[in-house]
Amino acid sequence: MTEGSTFDIAVVGAGPAGLAFVRSLAGAGLSVALIEGQAEAGLREPAYDGREIALTHRSMRLLRAMGVWDRIPADHISDLRQARVLDGGSAFALTFGAADADRLGVLIPNHLIRRGLFESVQGQAGVTLMAGRRVAGCAVEAASPRGRVVLDDGTTIRAKLIVAADSRFSGVRDQLGVGAEIHRLGRSMMVCRMRHDQPHGHVATEWFDHGQTVALLPVADPEQRVSSVVLTLAAPAIAELTTLTPQAFAVEMERRLKGRLTGLELVGTRHAYPLATTWSHRFAGEGFALIGDAAVGMHPVTAHGFNLGLRGQETLARVVRSARGGDIGSGRLLASYEREHRLASWSLYRGTNALVRLFTEETPPARLARGAALRAGQVTAPFKAVVKRMLTA
């Protein structure tokens, strides 16, 4: 086994949460090892993955503060001015915002945010990128520095703090002995861009139809005639859709959308993702912390996962900076991060899961309940104000 270097922090995972956390530590005088299984070329130019990220105003402010916002091409940023929730064949819609009002948020392709984040950490003082390297084992020990990370080539890295940012199925979380509530939902989400006849008007639609869930997200397009279509079905049905020819796929999607969009044409590639939600039993402990999906893996229906990940890394970075030369791996210090992020996450996680259960259950009582819930939400000003504040705060 080869003995490697010692760092203040070892971050495992160079996804959005891991990169944002490293960037949030800029100027703190800390040495950081950023460990990522993907090759550096893939970090430098991430492949298009079909996902459009709905950013809240808070997340936009964070990206600006980190110097990421200006790295994202302006013509790929789509305003989100209104959001609608539909149920089955009902014409009623629970609506947030107004199409001619200030934007609720924005939609940006995931790969462009990832590229901007990576560019922002390149050359950052104190950061050592270890790309194309995987973690074979890690542990927190009694001796200082507590953290020990063993890479796949046998190199051992020591760190005062290990930060897991390696997905909702985090291997680091498992190796640290942290349990998690994991729900594999047996459904998959397919995302793709489609051109259509009707202008989208910068309106996002979430449609809980019988047997399927469809989201239509406005994509930046001069004519407003391209949308990101997100379809959720049983995993085998999604797999079958991805094998159709572009022409057959367009016909099938027009049938599934039941006239809501016409003249459909596939633009680019289709991408499928199995759905699972996770809630870690602990977010931090002596010598370690979990951020992003490693801490909380949200259902995508309310689009809060990415924003919650940015908020969590911001909280952890603030807590680490507050040590001011003290023990950044102290369990007592990290407990403040755990308390704050659990408080920010709990209601969103449970509420989203409850929403998914209500709107995907196909029994007659459930159908009646969700229709009543939508109408009650539309006329309840405090409820709408809370949701809008979550989007725009």
mmCIF file of C-alpha atoms in Angstrom, residues 192-200 216-217 219-229 246 249-251 253-254 257 260-268:
data_model
loop_
_atom_site.group_PDB
_atom_site.id
_atom_site.type_symbol
_atom_site.label_atom_id
_atom_site.label_comp_id
_atom_site.label_asym_id
_atom_site.label_seq_id
_atom_site.Cartn_x
_atom_site.Cartn_y
_atom_site.Cartn_z
ATOM 1 C CA CYS A 192 -35.630 14.452 -24.030
ATOM 2 C CA ARG A 193 -36.170 17.660 -25.959
ATOM 3 C CA MET A 194 -39.030 17.911 -28.427
ATOM 4 C CA ARG A 195 -40.042 20.609 -30.896
ATOM 5 C CA HIS A 196 -43.773 21.379 -31.081
ATOM 6 C CA ASP A 197 -46.342 23.697 -32.681
ATOM 7 C CA GLN A 198 -47.478 25.635 -29.610
ATOM 8 C CA PRO A 199 -45.178 28.240 -27.951
ATOM 9 C CA HIS A 200 -44.415 27.243 -24.364
ATOM 10 C CA LEU A 216 -43.154 19.852 -19.823
ATOM 11 C CA LEU A 217 -40.314 22.279 -19.174
ATOM 12 C CA VAL A 219 -36.270 25.309 -23.023
ATOM 13 C CA ALA A 220 -34.431 28.422 -24.211
ATOM 14 C CA ASP A 221 -35.520 28.783 -27.836
ATOM 15 C CA PRO A 222 -36.159 31.997 -29.826
ATOM 16 C CA GLU A 223 -39.564 30.749 -30.976
ATOM 17 C CA GLN A 224 -40.441 29.097 -27.623
ATOM 18 C CA ARG A 225 -41.259 25.898 -29.480
ATOM 19 C CA VAL A 226 -38.836 23.481 -27.816
ATOM 20 C CA SER A 227 -39.596 21.847 -24.464
ATOM 21 C CA SER A 228 -37.925 19.281 -22.285
ATOM 22 C CA VAL A 229 -40.353 16.388 -21.964
ATOM 23 C CA PRO A 246 -37.484 9.063 -33.728
ATOM 24 C CA PHE A 249 -41.376 7.949 -30.775
ATOM 25 C CA ALA A 250 -42.873 11.303 -31.810
ATOM 26 C CA VAL A 251 -46.153 9.600 -32.726
ATOM 27 C CA MET A 253 -45.489 10.903 -27.397
ATOM 28 C CA GLU A 254 -48.210 12.854 -29.189
ATOM 29 C CA LEU A 257 -49.763 13.946 -24.403
ATOM 30 C CA ARG A 260 -51.467 19.115 -25.196
ATOM 31 C CA LEU A 261 -48.620 19.480 -27.701
ATOM 32 C CA THR A 262 -48.843 18.759 -31.422
ATOM 33 C CA GLY A 263 -46.413 18.501 -34.318
ATOM 34 C CA LEU A 264 -43.907 16.793 -32.042
ATOM 35 C CA GLU A 265 -40.379 16.155 -33.287
ATOM 36 C CA LEU A 266 -37.536 14.648 -31.273
ATOM 37 C CA VAL A 267 -34.587 17.008 -30.854
ATOM 38 C CA GLY A 268 -31.382 15.217 -29.868
#
